[in-house]
Tab-separated table of C-alpha atoms and ligand atoms in Angstrom:
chain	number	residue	atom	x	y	z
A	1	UNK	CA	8.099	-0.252	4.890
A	2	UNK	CA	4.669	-1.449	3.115
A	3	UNK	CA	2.649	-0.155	5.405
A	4	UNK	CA	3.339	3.049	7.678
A	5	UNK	CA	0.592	3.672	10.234
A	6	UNK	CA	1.475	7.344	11.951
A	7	UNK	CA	-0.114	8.704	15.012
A	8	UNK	CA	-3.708	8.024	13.722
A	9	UNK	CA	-6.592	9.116	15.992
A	10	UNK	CA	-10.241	7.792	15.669
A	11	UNK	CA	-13.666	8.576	16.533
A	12	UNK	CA	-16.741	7.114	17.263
A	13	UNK	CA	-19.121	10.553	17.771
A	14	UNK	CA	-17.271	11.535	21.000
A	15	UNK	CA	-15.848	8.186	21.584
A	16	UNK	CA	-11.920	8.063	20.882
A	17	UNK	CA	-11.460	4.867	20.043
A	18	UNK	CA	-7.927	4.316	18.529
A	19	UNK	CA	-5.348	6.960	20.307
A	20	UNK	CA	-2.179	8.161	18.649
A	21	UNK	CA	-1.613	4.720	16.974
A	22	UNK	CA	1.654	3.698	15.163
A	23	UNK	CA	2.282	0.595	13.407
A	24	UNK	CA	4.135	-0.665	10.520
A	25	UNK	CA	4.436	-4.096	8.024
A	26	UNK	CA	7.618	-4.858	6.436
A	27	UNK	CA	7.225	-6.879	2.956
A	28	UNK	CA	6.867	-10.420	3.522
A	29	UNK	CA	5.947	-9.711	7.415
A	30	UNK	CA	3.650	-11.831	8.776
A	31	UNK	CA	2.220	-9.384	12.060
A	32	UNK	CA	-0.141	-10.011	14.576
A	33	UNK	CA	-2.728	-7.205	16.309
A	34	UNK	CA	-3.889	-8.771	19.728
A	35	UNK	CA	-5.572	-7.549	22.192
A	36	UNK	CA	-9.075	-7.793	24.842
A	37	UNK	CA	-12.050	-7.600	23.718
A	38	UNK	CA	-12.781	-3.682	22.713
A	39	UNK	CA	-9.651	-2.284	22.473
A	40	UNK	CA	-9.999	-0.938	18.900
A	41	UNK	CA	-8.134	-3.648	17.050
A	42	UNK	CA	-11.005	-3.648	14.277
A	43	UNK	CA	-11.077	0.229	14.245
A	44	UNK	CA	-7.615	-0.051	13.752
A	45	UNK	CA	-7.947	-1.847	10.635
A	46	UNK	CA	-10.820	-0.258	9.470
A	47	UNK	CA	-8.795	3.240	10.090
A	48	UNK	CA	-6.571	1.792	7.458
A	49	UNK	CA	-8.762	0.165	5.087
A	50	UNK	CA	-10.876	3.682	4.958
A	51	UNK	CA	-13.665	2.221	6.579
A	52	UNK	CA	-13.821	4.523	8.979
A	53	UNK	CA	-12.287	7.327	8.406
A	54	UNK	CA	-9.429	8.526	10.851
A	55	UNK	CA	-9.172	12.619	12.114
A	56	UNK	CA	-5.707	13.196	12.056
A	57	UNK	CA	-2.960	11.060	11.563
A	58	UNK	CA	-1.656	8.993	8.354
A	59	UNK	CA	-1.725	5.618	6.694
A	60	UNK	CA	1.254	5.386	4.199
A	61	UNK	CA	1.024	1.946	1.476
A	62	UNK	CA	4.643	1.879	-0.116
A	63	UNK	CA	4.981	5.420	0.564
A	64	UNK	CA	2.114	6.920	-0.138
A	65	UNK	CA	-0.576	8.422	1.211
A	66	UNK	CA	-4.110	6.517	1.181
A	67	UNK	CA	-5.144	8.519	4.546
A	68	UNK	CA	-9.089	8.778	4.517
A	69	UNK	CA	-9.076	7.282	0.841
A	70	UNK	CA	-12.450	5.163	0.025
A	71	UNK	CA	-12.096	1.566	0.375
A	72	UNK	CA	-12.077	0.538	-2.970
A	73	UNK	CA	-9.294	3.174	-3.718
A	74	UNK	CA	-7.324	1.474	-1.277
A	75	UNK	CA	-7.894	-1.704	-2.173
A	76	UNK	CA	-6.808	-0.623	-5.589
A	77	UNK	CA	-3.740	0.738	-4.479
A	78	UNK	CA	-3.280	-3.305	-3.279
A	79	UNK	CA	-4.273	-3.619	0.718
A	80	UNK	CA	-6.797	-6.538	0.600
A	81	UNK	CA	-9.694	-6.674	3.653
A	82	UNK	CA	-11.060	-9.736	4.849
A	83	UNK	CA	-13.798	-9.093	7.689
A	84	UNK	CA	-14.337	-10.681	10.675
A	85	UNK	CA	-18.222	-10.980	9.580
A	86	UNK	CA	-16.615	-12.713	6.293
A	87	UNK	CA	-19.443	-11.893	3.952
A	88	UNK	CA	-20.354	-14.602	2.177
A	89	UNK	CA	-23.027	-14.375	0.018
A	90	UNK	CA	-25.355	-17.686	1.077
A	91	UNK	CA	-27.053	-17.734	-2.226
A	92	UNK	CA	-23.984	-17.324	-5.003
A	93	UNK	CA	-22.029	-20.241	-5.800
A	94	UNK	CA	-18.531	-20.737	-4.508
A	95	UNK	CA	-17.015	-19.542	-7.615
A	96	UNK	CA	-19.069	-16.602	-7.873
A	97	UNK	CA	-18.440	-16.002	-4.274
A	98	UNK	CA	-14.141	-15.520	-5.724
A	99	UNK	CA	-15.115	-14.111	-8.267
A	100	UNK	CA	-16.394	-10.996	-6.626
A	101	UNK	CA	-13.140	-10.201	-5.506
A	102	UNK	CA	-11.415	-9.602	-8.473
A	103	UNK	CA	-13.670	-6.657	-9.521
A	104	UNK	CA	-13.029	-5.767	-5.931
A	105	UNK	CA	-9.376	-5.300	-6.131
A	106	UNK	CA	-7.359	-4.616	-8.630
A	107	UNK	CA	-7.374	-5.789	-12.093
A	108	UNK	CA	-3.972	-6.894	-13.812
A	109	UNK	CA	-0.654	-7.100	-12.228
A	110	UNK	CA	-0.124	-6.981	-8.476
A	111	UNK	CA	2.948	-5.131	-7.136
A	112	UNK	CA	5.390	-7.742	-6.260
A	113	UNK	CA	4.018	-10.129	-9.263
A	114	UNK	CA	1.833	-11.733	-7.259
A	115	UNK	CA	-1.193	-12.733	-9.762
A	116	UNK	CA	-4.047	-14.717	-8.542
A	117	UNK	CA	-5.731	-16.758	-11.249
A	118	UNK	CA	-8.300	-19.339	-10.060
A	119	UNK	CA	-5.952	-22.438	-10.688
A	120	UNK	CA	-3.425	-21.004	-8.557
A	121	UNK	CA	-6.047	-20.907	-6.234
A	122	UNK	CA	-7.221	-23.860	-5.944
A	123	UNK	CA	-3.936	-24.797	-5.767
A	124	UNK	CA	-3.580	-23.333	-1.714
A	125	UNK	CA	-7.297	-23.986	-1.827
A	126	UNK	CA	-7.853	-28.019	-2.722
A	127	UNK	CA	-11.385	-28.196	-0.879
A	128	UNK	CA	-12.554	-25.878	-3.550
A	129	UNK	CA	-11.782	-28.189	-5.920
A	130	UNK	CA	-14.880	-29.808	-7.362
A	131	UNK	CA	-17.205	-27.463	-5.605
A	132	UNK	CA	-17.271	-24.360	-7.432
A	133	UNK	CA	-20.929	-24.599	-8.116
A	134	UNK	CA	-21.703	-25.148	-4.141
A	135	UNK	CA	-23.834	-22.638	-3.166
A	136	UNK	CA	-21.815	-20.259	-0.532
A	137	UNK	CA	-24.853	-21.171	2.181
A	138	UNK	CA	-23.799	-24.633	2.417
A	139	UNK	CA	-20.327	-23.760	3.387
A	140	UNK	CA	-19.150	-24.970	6.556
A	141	UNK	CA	-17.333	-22.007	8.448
A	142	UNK	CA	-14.140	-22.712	7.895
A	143	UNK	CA	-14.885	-23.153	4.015
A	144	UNK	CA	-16.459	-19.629	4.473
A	145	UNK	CA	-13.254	-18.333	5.883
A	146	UNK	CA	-10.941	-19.123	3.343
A	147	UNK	CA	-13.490	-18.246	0.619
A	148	UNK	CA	-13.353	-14.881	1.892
A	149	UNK	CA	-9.541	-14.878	2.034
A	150	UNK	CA	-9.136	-16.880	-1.472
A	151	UNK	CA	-12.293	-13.954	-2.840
A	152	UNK	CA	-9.493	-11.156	-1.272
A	153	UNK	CA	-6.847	-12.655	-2.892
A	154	UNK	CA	-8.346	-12.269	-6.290
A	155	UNK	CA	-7.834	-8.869	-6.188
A	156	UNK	CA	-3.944	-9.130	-6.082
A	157	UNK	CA	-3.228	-7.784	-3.142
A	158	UNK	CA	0.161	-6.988	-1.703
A	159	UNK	CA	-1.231	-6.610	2.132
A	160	UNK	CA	-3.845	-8.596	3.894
A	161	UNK	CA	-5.592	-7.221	6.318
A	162	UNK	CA	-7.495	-10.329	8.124
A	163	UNK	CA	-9.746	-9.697	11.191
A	164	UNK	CA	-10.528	-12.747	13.342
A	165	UNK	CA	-9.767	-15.404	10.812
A	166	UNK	CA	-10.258	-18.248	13.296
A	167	UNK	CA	-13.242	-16.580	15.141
A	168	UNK	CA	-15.612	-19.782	16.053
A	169	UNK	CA	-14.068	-22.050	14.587
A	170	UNK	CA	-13.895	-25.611	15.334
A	171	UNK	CA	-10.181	-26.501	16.120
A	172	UNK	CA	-9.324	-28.589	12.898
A	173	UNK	CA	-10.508	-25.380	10.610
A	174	UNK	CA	-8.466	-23.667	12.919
A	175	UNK	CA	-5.894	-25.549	12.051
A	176	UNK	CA	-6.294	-25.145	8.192
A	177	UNK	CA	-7.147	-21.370	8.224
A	178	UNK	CA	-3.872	-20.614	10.075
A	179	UNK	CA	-2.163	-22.844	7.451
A	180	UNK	CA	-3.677	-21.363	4.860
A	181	UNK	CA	-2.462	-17.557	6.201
A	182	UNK	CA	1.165	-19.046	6.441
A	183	UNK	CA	0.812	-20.684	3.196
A	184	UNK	CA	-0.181	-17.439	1.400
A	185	UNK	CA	2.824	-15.341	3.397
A	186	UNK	CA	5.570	-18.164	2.082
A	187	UNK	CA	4.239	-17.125	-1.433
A	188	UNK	CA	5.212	-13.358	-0.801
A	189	UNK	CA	1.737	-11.853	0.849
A	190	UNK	CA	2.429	-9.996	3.464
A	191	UNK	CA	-0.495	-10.216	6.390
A	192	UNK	CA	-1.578	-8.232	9.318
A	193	UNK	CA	-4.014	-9.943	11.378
A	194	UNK	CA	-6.398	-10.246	14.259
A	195	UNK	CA	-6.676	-12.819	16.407
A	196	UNK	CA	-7.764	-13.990	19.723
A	197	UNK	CA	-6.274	-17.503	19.643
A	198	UNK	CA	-2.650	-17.250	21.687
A	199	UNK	CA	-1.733	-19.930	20.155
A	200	UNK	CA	-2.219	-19.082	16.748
A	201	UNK	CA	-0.786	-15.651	16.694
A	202	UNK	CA	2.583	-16.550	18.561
A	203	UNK	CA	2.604	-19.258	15.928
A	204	UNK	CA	2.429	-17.523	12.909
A	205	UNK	CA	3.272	-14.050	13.304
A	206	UNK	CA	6.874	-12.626	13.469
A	207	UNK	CA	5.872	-9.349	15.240
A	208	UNK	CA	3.218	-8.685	17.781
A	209	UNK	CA	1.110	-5.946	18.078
A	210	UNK	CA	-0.456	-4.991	21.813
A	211	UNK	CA	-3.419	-2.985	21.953
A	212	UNK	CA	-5.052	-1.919	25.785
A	213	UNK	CA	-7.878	0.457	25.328
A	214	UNK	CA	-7.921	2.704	22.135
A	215	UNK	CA	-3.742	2.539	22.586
A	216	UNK	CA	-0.693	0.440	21.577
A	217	UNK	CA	0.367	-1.164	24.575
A	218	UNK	CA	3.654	-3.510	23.590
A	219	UNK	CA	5.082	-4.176	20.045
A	220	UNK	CA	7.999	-6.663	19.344
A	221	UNK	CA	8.808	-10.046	18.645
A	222	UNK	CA	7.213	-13.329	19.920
A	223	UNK	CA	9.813	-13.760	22.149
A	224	UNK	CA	10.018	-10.964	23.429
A	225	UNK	CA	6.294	-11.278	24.450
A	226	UNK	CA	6.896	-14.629	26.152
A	227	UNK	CA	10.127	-13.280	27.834
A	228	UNK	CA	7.235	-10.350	29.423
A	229	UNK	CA	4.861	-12.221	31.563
A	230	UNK	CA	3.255	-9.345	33.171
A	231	UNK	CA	2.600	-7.487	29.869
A	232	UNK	CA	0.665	-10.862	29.139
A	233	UNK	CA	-0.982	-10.669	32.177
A	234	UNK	CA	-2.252	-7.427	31.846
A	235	UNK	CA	-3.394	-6.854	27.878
A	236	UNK	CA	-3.981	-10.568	27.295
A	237	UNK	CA	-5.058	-13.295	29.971
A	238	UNK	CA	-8.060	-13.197	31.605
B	1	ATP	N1	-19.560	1.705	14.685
B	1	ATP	C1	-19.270	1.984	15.964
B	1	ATP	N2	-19.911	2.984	16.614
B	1	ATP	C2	-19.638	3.291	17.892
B	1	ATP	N3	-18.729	2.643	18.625
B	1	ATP	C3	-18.067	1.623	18.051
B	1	ATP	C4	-18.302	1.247	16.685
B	1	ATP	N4	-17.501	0.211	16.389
B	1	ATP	C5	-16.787	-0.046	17.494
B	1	ATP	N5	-17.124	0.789	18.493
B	1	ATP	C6	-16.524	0.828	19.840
B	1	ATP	O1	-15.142	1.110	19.699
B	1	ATP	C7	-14.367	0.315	20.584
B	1	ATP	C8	-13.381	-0.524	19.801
B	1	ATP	O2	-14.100	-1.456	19.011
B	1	ATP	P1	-13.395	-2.500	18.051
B	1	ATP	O3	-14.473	-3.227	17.348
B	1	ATP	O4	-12.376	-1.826	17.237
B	1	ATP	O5	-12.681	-3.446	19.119
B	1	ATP	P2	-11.942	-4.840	18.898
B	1	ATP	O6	-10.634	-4.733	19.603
B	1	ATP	O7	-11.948	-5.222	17.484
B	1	ATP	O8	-12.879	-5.816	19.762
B	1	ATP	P3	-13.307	-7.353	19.495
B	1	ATP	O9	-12.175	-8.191	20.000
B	1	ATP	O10	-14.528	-7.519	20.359
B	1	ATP	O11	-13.584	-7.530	18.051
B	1	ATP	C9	-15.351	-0.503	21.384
B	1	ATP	O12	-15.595	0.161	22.597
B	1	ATP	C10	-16.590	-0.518	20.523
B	1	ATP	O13	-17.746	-0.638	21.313
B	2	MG	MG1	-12.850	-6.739	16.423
């Protein structure tokens, strides 16, 4: 396994807000986290990232332990984060925007060869081309979304973490930015995302991930989701 997420437990103050949860991501796995509103499916990926830091329980990245490591430790070690707040910043240029992300990650080689240079990203990024010296404020939102993937990718990761990539946006850059995610997986990134569009998840991910409050309610295929209506039901449609 890539990732090994073991029995982690997380706390707001006195608020538990991720319960004795277990995951895992395979290399090359493309896996979706899904869930309500609340549930703890940013925590969770936070928990991992070392954004917040979990009290007991452990995070394993090709075998190792990054439990309660910083965030730039683990993004050395070769997880890559994109937020759902994206973090653009409005007043650098495009190409400054990517190239913040190299000193983010890690510098040189990543694990399964996977080197990022900024032809190879324009390459899975062709609106970028021409408009490196756009300022990242005039970005529409999807452009802003796959900046911040394309900026994560700089850093060489292995793993993406991506939370919300398709969060408000209008259905065509929905279109592209799920694309984009398959895109990057074909080229031997493996991805764990959020999402709230059904459609999207079931689409691209191999596994699912259920969360109901704080807890892992269902993990397995896609299928196996559709063939369990009232698991949908409960955790998913409104
Ligand atoms: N920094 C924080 N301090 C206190 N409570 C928090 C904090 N961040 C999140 N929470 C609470 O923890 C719970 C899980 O939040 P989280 O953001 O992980 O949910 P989520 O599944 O990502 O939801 P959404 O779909 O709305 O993004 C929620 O009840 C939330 O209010
Ligand atoms: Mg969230």
């Amino acid at each position: 396994m890539l990732l090994e997420v073991d029995n982690l437990n997380t706390y707001y103050g006195e608020s538990h807000a991720l319960q004795d949860m277990s995951m895992a991501v395979d290399e090359g796995e493309l896996v979706a986290l899904l869930g309500r509103n609340g549930m703890g499916k940013s925590t969770a990926l936070k928990s991992i990232m070392g954004l917040v830091k979990p009290r007991s329980g452990s995070v394993k990245y090709k075998g190792k332990e990054v439990t309660g490591f910083l965030p730039h430790k683990v993004a050395r070690a070769g997880i890559g984060y994109v937020p759902e707040e994206r973090r653009i910043f409005p007043r650098l240029t495009l190409l400054e925007n990517l190239m913040m992300g190299v000193k983010a990650g890690r510098v040189g080689k990543g694990g399964n060869g996977n080197i990022w240079t900024l032809e190879r990203i324009y390459e899975h990024f062709p609106f970028m081309v021409g408009h490196g010296k756009q300022k990242g404020a005039n970005l529409s939102g999807g452009e802003q979304q796959m900046l911040a993937i394309a900026r994560t990718l700089m850093g060489n990761p292995d793993l993406l973490l991506v939370d919300e990539p398709t969060e408000g946006l209008a259905p065509l850059m929905v279109k592209e930015v799920r694309d984009i995610l398959e895109d990057i997986n074909n080229v031997g990134v493996s991805i764990l995302f959020v999402e709230h569009n059904l459609k999207v998840a079931m689409s691209l991910a191999h596994r699912i991930y259920l969360m109901g409050k704080a807890y892992l309610a269902f993990s397995g295929t896609v299928e196996e989701l559709y063939a369990q209506p009232e698991i949908r039901k409960k955790y998913l449609e409104v």
